[in-house]
Every structure is written in C-alpha cells, then in structure tokens.
C-alpha cells in the first residue's frame, strides 16, 4: 500500500540558516529564496511517469492549483542503465523537465536519492550494481559509495552546468540525499551512522548553494536538515538535532499506491485539506503532496506487484485530468493561506484551547495583522465558539481559517458541490473483427533447447539480470515405473509461475504484494518415456524497499513430482536444470514493426482461444481529438502491451481484488505514442484471454453541470 508524504518545514526559534549570497537559506520559520520567507506548496510529479508532451500541461495545472514547487525524484536506473552509460532522452530528459518548471515560473525540489523506493523497480537502483564485487547497498561499503557518489555528482554537475540551482538563477531550491534511511539504518549496525555522515558530507561538498534534507534521519549531520516521516510527527518528533535547523515534518498520508489484487484507496479532499491546514497552523511552511500527479508505470518500471496506474486518485489523475473536488479544494486552501502569508510568516504564533476537542492557532503581528486557525477535532459534532467577539460554528472535523482573525475565508470540511466532476470512459474502437488480428504462440522451452545449465535451482533475478521478467526452468525426467496420477509440486519465492508438461499447460500460481511466494500443486499427465517439464517463472517488478536489497531471492526453491504408486517423491532441487532468460518473442523483438517478420503469425486466431504464451497483434487508428486514450483490457489475463513498439506496461486483469474485481482494466496509451492511423498494437498474454473484447477508449471529465471539459494541453 502506498503513501502520500507531506513535508513540512516547520519552525520557530531556530537561528539563522546556512546561507551565503545568492544561496537558498532558511531560518526558524521557512526556507528563504532571495532572503524572503515564504510558504511553499509542493507537488510531486515524476517526469518518467508521463511523457514530455504532457509535462507543460501537468505543470501548468499544478500552478493553476496554487502550487509553488514541483518535486521529483531522480531515477538512477533510467539514467545509468549500464555503468557510465547515461540516458537523458525522451521521458528521461530531466533537464527539459526542470526547465519546463522554470519556464512556468515555479520552483523545483530535486530528491536525488539516489535510492528512491517510490514503488519504482529496485527502488531506482540500477540492477548492474548487484554484480559489483563485494557490494552492499546503502551502507558504509566502498563499491556502493563509489557508484552513489559518481551518480550523485553526475546529476549535480548536470544541474550546475545547466544553471538550474536557484543559487545560479535556476528553479531548484531544495535537494534530498538518501531516502528514509532511518527505516533501514538499524540493520547496518555501526556502519549505518558512518554511511549517513558520509552521504551528508558528500552531498554538502558538492556545493549546490541550496539546502539538503534527509527524511527520517535523526542523526543527519550539519547542515543537512533532518526531517520527520510518520503518522504523528507532532507528538513523536523530538525536533531537529541542532538548534540552527528548522523542524521538517514529512507526514505519512494514508493514501496508498495500488497493487495487483488490491483495491484503490480513496482519500477525501476534506481530509487532505484538514491535515494540510493543521500543519500550517502548527508552524509548517512547506507542504509536499505525494503525489500531485502519479502517472503511469510504463514498461517494466513498476516495483513488485505495483499496477501501472500510479496514484490515480491524486489531484491530477493518471491521465493529467483535473480530479475534482480535490484539485479545486486544495486550490482554495492554497489561496486562503497565501492571502494570510504575511502574518503567518512575520507574526507571533500562539495557541490555546477552545474546548475539549477544539483549539485555536493564531499568528499576529504588532501592527495588528492576524490570521487564526480554529480547529474542531470532534468528528461528529459542530462546535459553536466565540472568538474575539464573534460567534463561529466549527463544522465537525474541520479547520476554519480566519483572515484578520475575523473573516472566515476557508473551511476544510466545506467542499462546494459545483466543484465535483466525474470521469467518463468512452469506447471509441472495438477489436471484435477476428480477421484484423494475428497471433503467434511463443515456444515452451525445454531442457535440450536451454542455453544455461546448472545442477541446482538458480535465483531468478541474478539469472535474468532484469533483462526480462521471464525465466524458464526446465528439466527432462523419466519415472522409474509407470507414473499414474502424478502430482507436481512447485514452490517459488515469487512472483508468478506457469508449469508445462510436454508443451501442455499444466497450471500456474502467483503470490501477492504482501506475500510474494506461492506454491503450485497440480495433477499432471506423464508418459513412460522422457518427459519435458518446463516452468516459466515470472517477476512483476523488482523489490523496492528494505535493507539488503542485493540479497533478495525470487524464483523456484522446490520442485517435486509424486507418483501415486511410489512411496517417495522425486526431488529436483539438485538436478540437471536448463535455463533460458526471456521469451523467444522478446528476443526477436516482435513487438516492433521492423521485427514482426521474425515469426510466422497465424491469421486464424480462434486457434489460440485461451491459449497460454500467445502474442497478438493488430492495427488501429487514433481516436480524433486530444482526449487521453486507454485500452480496456478487461477480457485479458496477464501480460504486457506495446503500442508502436513502446511498452505501455504490464497488465494483470486476472488477479482479482477481495471484491472479485480486477485491480486495473484501463491501460494508458500516451497520445505521443500514437500516429493518426495504422498504429501497431501487440499484446503478450501469459495465461489466456480474449482480445476480441478489448476496446480503445477516450477519457474525459464531465462537471456537475453536465459540461464535458475537453482536454487542454
Ligand atoms: C510555533 O512556534 C512558536 C514559536 O517558536 C512556539 O511557541 C509554538 O509552540 C509553536 N507551535 C507549535 C504548534 O509547535
Ligand atoms: C565516475 O567514475 C568514472 C570512472 O572512475 C570517472 O571517469 C568519472 O569522472 C566519474 N564521474 C563523476 C561525475 O564523478
Ligand atoms: C505509513 O502508514 C502506513 C499505514 O498506516 C504504515 O504501515 C507505515 O508504517 C507508515 N510509515 C511511516 C514512515 O510512518
Ligand atoms: C500549543 O500547541 C502545542 C503543540 O501542539 C501544545 O503542546 C500546547 O499544549 C498548546 N498550548 C496550549 C495552551 O494549548
Ligand atoms: C529445440 O532444439 C531442437 C534441436 O536444435 C529444434 O529442432 C527445436 O525446434 C527446438 N525447439 C524449440 C522449442 O526451440
Ligand atoms: C549471480 O550470478 C553470477 C553469474 O552471473 C554468479 O557468479 C554469482 O555467484 C551469482 N550470485 C548469487 C548470489 O547467486
Ligand atoms: C522433449 O523435448 C525433446 C527436444 O525438443 C523432443 O525431442 C521430445 O520429443 C520432447 N518430448 C516430449 C514427450 O514432448
Ligand atoms: C528411482 O530409481 C533410482 C535408481 O534406482 C532411485 O535412486 C530413486 O530413489 C528412485 N526414485 C523413486 C521416487 O522411486
Ligand atoms: C514461416 O513459414 C514458412 C513456410 O512454412 C517458412 O518457410 C519460414 O521459414 C517461416 N519463417 C519463420 C520466421 O519461422
Ligand atoms: C480456424 O480454426 C478453427 C479451429 O481449428 C477452425 O474450425 C476454422 O475453420 C479455422 N478458420 C479458418 C478461416 O481457417
Ligand atoms: C471495460 O470493459 C468491460 C467489458 O466490456 C466493461 O464491463 C467495463 O465497464 C469496462 N471498463 C471501463 C472502465 O470502461
Ligand atoms: C508514425 O509513422 C511514421 C511513418 O510510418 C513512423 O516513422 C513513426 O515511427 C510512427 N510513429 C509512431 C509513434 O510509431
């Protein structure tokens, strides 16, 4: 389940910050750009989770929503796919993204990590790190520190050379090194604090001229600002580890990313507004919405079991459409806070009780300028109170913001109904014409055809090197006696398995986000001669959290066959195994136009009805207009989809939620992937589905008056 983080720079009473001329500094109250205190609302938008043509509109909608800062992580495994080979093209064009932020007059918050978690495959670490001799990630380990420093320096140098730090006139006002390291630090014992000191010094020595933060890091060395992550930082955070640092609160919003098999998590606009207003009332001056736009985990970029649609419930939905009333309610809140920013930033804060479950937070300047936050924590009852000679009705579980400590300008629990909207999906194209499809069944690899041999069960990730989700485990086997009622037992540490006996599908199994392993126990039919047993092990993203990521294990750990008339089972744990990384179709690149001819496609697709390991292809024209486009894959099982050679992600419709529904049926195709006509759609289906029922939809929103708003880019 996922997390909506809110960061709060919070503070009074601290001394002057670390500033030099032109640099971004802070005092006890807020970050200071050009020497001025300011309240910042920050929106998380991750550049690779959308396409460059979407960036301007996402950023402008955030700006229109009253946001000052765009926050993004930096995705190491996208930028350095091989050691010292860099990629900053297309969706990876970090500089273009930051320059777009700058062009729109907003600030940027760059969380370099370079470990980022973020429900991103391997938490952003490049998989090649796994094979660096002696490497242990995220600790006082020379090989890891070398590559971490090398990449961090590369990014900082790039930002400097493009003049993107505020200290050189650019938009970046804040940076982050590491990420929630406090969660894993105890696992590294005495090496943890040594690593923290090293990481902080390494970052600070890069001299960016803007402050660094480390979230959830009580021992963050000066001048890096330690921040709090948690549900109740107001109660649990002992404060900064130096009187010269501001208090920063990274709040855990109980809004979650979604996994296959999981339900979407809904969080109301009222609830978000309540918490943001409370943070501001409690001296906060920097709030980061995680996520403001979640976007799409294209290709194989999602972490283990994470769906492709990321934080669709954010103020901007997966497609970049404004989600009401969330977006509008936050916009009003931001405007109300900004209206009162002078007393908020310059005034003296006081707070007092109004009732058992009611409190007032007041900021007042000697001149009389004033703002008040009247908080009613009572979830059920309206509370009537007199504040400075005026009676106010405080709605249940709400915060009333009074400008001049007199005029009610915002109530977190009051959402104007005209701000509601509904998302509609309109089927534009169906694919029910059989003759428009062609299909190809991938090969079931067997022992003789496998290119890698070992007399043991190999670990999945270390064998594929993440070149593919797929790994074939194969062996040949002849039973001692005629084996009737054979029973196959397979145990895997994740994530999915499909068993084949002599080319025939013999059942499968899968784990889940919370319990990655699974077993397959199925009856199989064996002949009396040599049988080819092939098990396709599949991963749905690499792990992204916890310590010792380099030691994680996936793939098969036990394989046995029991014949009913024999007392002992055949155990294949230490047996002659054959391995093959990836599918034949993947190796031949048959999801790309130029490689289609590498296999013979069949035009009679009824032959493939509900067949495992089937590739399908067809062509379609783009729907008119600019509205976002998505495939409804509700009739398919599990696999991956490509449009014009670009992967729109892994789909998994057959894994149902506890309510019996797929977690995700709509799969986003960015407009920039499409040509006007004749777009190539290729699907690889693992377990069996019906492509004739697929539809191509446009997505739009309809407001409370019934007006359909067209997508503005
Ligand atoms: C806000 O800051 C003031 C001044 O440092 C302090 O007295 C007050 O306790 C703070 N309020 C909260 C809620 O922490
Ligand atoms: C990264 O390491 C390589 C190899 O040692 C070196 O050539 C390069 O300058 C380093 N890059 C940075 C930015 O430190
Ligand atoms: C965030 O919230 C989730 C769910 O309440 C909880 O499991 C997790 O430990 C929290 N994380 C932090 C850092 O507080
Ligand atoms: C003011 O707020 C602080 C921090 O939440 C709290 O500890 C304190 O008790 C409050 N003071 C009063 C008088 O309510
Ligand atoms: C396996 O290899 C044999 C011999 O090289 C070949 O004839 C056969 O087509 C191959 N089968 C597969 C499934 O690759
Ligand atoms: C990973 O695979 C390499 C060969 O690519 C092998 O040398 C190494 O022992 C394997 N490591 C583990 C932990 O299995
Ligand atoms: C097993 O695979 C080999 C090699 O491809 C093939 O010759 C043989 O016919 C297969 N056996 C069965 C029972 O399918
Ligand atoms: C099959 O025969 C071999 C060789 O005689 C023997 O070692 C093995 O235990 C037998 N396996 C089973 C399951 O009976
Ligand atoms: C496709 O089928 C034709 C006719 O059977 C054959 O000659 C050709 O080699 C096949 N091509 C591939 C890529 O398998
Ligand atoms: C397609 O295959 C099915 C099943 O084998 C068969 O009944 C049908 O006649 C075939 N259609 C064509 C057009 O060949
Ligand atoms: C997807 O298609 C199925 C089957 O036609 C339909 O029941 C479902 O409502 C569609 N989903 C969406 C989001 O349009
Ligand atoms: C659109 O068509 C042109 C010409 O056929 C082709 O070069 C281009 O790659 C296509 N665009 C996409 C997104 O596939």
PDB file of N, CA and C and ligand atoms in Angstrom, residues 434 603-608, ligand 10:
ATOM      1  N   UNK A 434     -12.372 -10.563 -36.083  1.00  0.00           N
ATOM      2  CA  UNK A 434     -11.323 -11.588 -35.980  1.00  0.00           C
ATOM      3  C   UNK A 434     -10.235 -11.428 -37.029  1.00  0.00           C
ATOM      4  N   UNK A 603      -3.275 -16.141 -38.981  1.00  0.00           N
ATOM      5  CA  UNK A 603      -4.419 -15.228 -39.072  1.00  0.00           C
ATOM      6  C   UNK A 603      -5.708 -15.868 -38.563  1.00  0.00           C
ATOM      7  N   UNK A 604      -5.637 -17.149 -38.160  1.00  0.00           N
ATOM      8  CA  UNK A 604      -6.828 -17.770 -37.578  1.00  0.00           C
ATOM      9  C   UNK A 604      -6.701 -17.735 -36.060  1.00  0.00           C
ATOM     10  N   UNK A 605      -7.212 -16.677 -35.440  1.00  0.00           N
ATOM     11  CA  UNK A 605      -6.901 -16.556 -34.010  1.00  0.00           C
ATOM     12  C   UNK A 605      -7.810 -17.401 -33.128  1.00  0.00           C
ATOM     13  N   UNK A 606      -8.858 -17.990 -33.698  1.00  0.00           N
ATOM     14  CA  UNK A 606      -9.671 -18.893 -32.865  1.00  0.00           C
ATOM     15  C   UNK A 606      -8.838 -20.091 -32.407  1.00  0.00           C
ATOM     16  N   UNK A 607      -7.809 -20.414 -33.193  1.00  0.00           N
ATOM     17  CA  UNK A 607      -6.911 -21.499 -32.790  1.00  0.00           C
ATOM     18  C   UNK A 607      -6.225 -21.203 -31.453  1.00  0.00           C
ATOM     19  N   UNK A 608      -6.199 -19.934 -31.088  1.00  0.00           N
ATOM     20  CA  UNK A 608      -5.424 -19.516 -29.909  1.00  0.00           C
ATOM     21  C   UNK A 608      -6.313 -19.190 -28.714  1.00  0.00           C
TER      22      UNK A 608
HETATM   23  C1  LIG B  10      -9.740 -21.618 -37.674  1.00  0.00           C
HETATM   24  O1  LIG B  10      -9.501 -22.661 -36.805  1.00  0.00           O
HETATM   25  C2  LIG B  10     -10.674 -23.273 -36.311  1.00  0.00           C
HETATM   26  C3  LIG B  10     -10.282 -24.253 -35.243  1.00  0.00           C
HETATM   27  O2  LIG B  10      -9.313 -25.131 -35.726  1.00  0.00           O
HETATM   28  C4  LIG B  10     -11.366 -23.920 -37.494  1.00  0.00           C
HETATM   29  O3  LIG B  10     -12.567 -24.532 -37.055  1.00  0.00           O
HETATM   30  C5  LIG B  10     -11.700 -22.867 -38.520  1.00  0.00           C
HETATM   31  O4  LIG B  10     -12.236 -23.474 -39.685  1.00  0.00           O
HETATM   32  C6  LIG B  10     -10.448 -22.089 -38.899  1.00  0.00           C
HETATM   33  N1  LIG B  10     -10.835 -20.973 -39.710  1.00  0.00           N
HETATM   34  C7  LIG B  10     -10.191 -20.661 -40.833  1.00  0.00           C
HETATM   35  C8  LIG B  10     -10.695 -19.461 -41.563  1.00  0.00           C
HETATM   36  O5  LIG B  10      -9.277 -21.331 -41.256  1.00  0.00           O
END
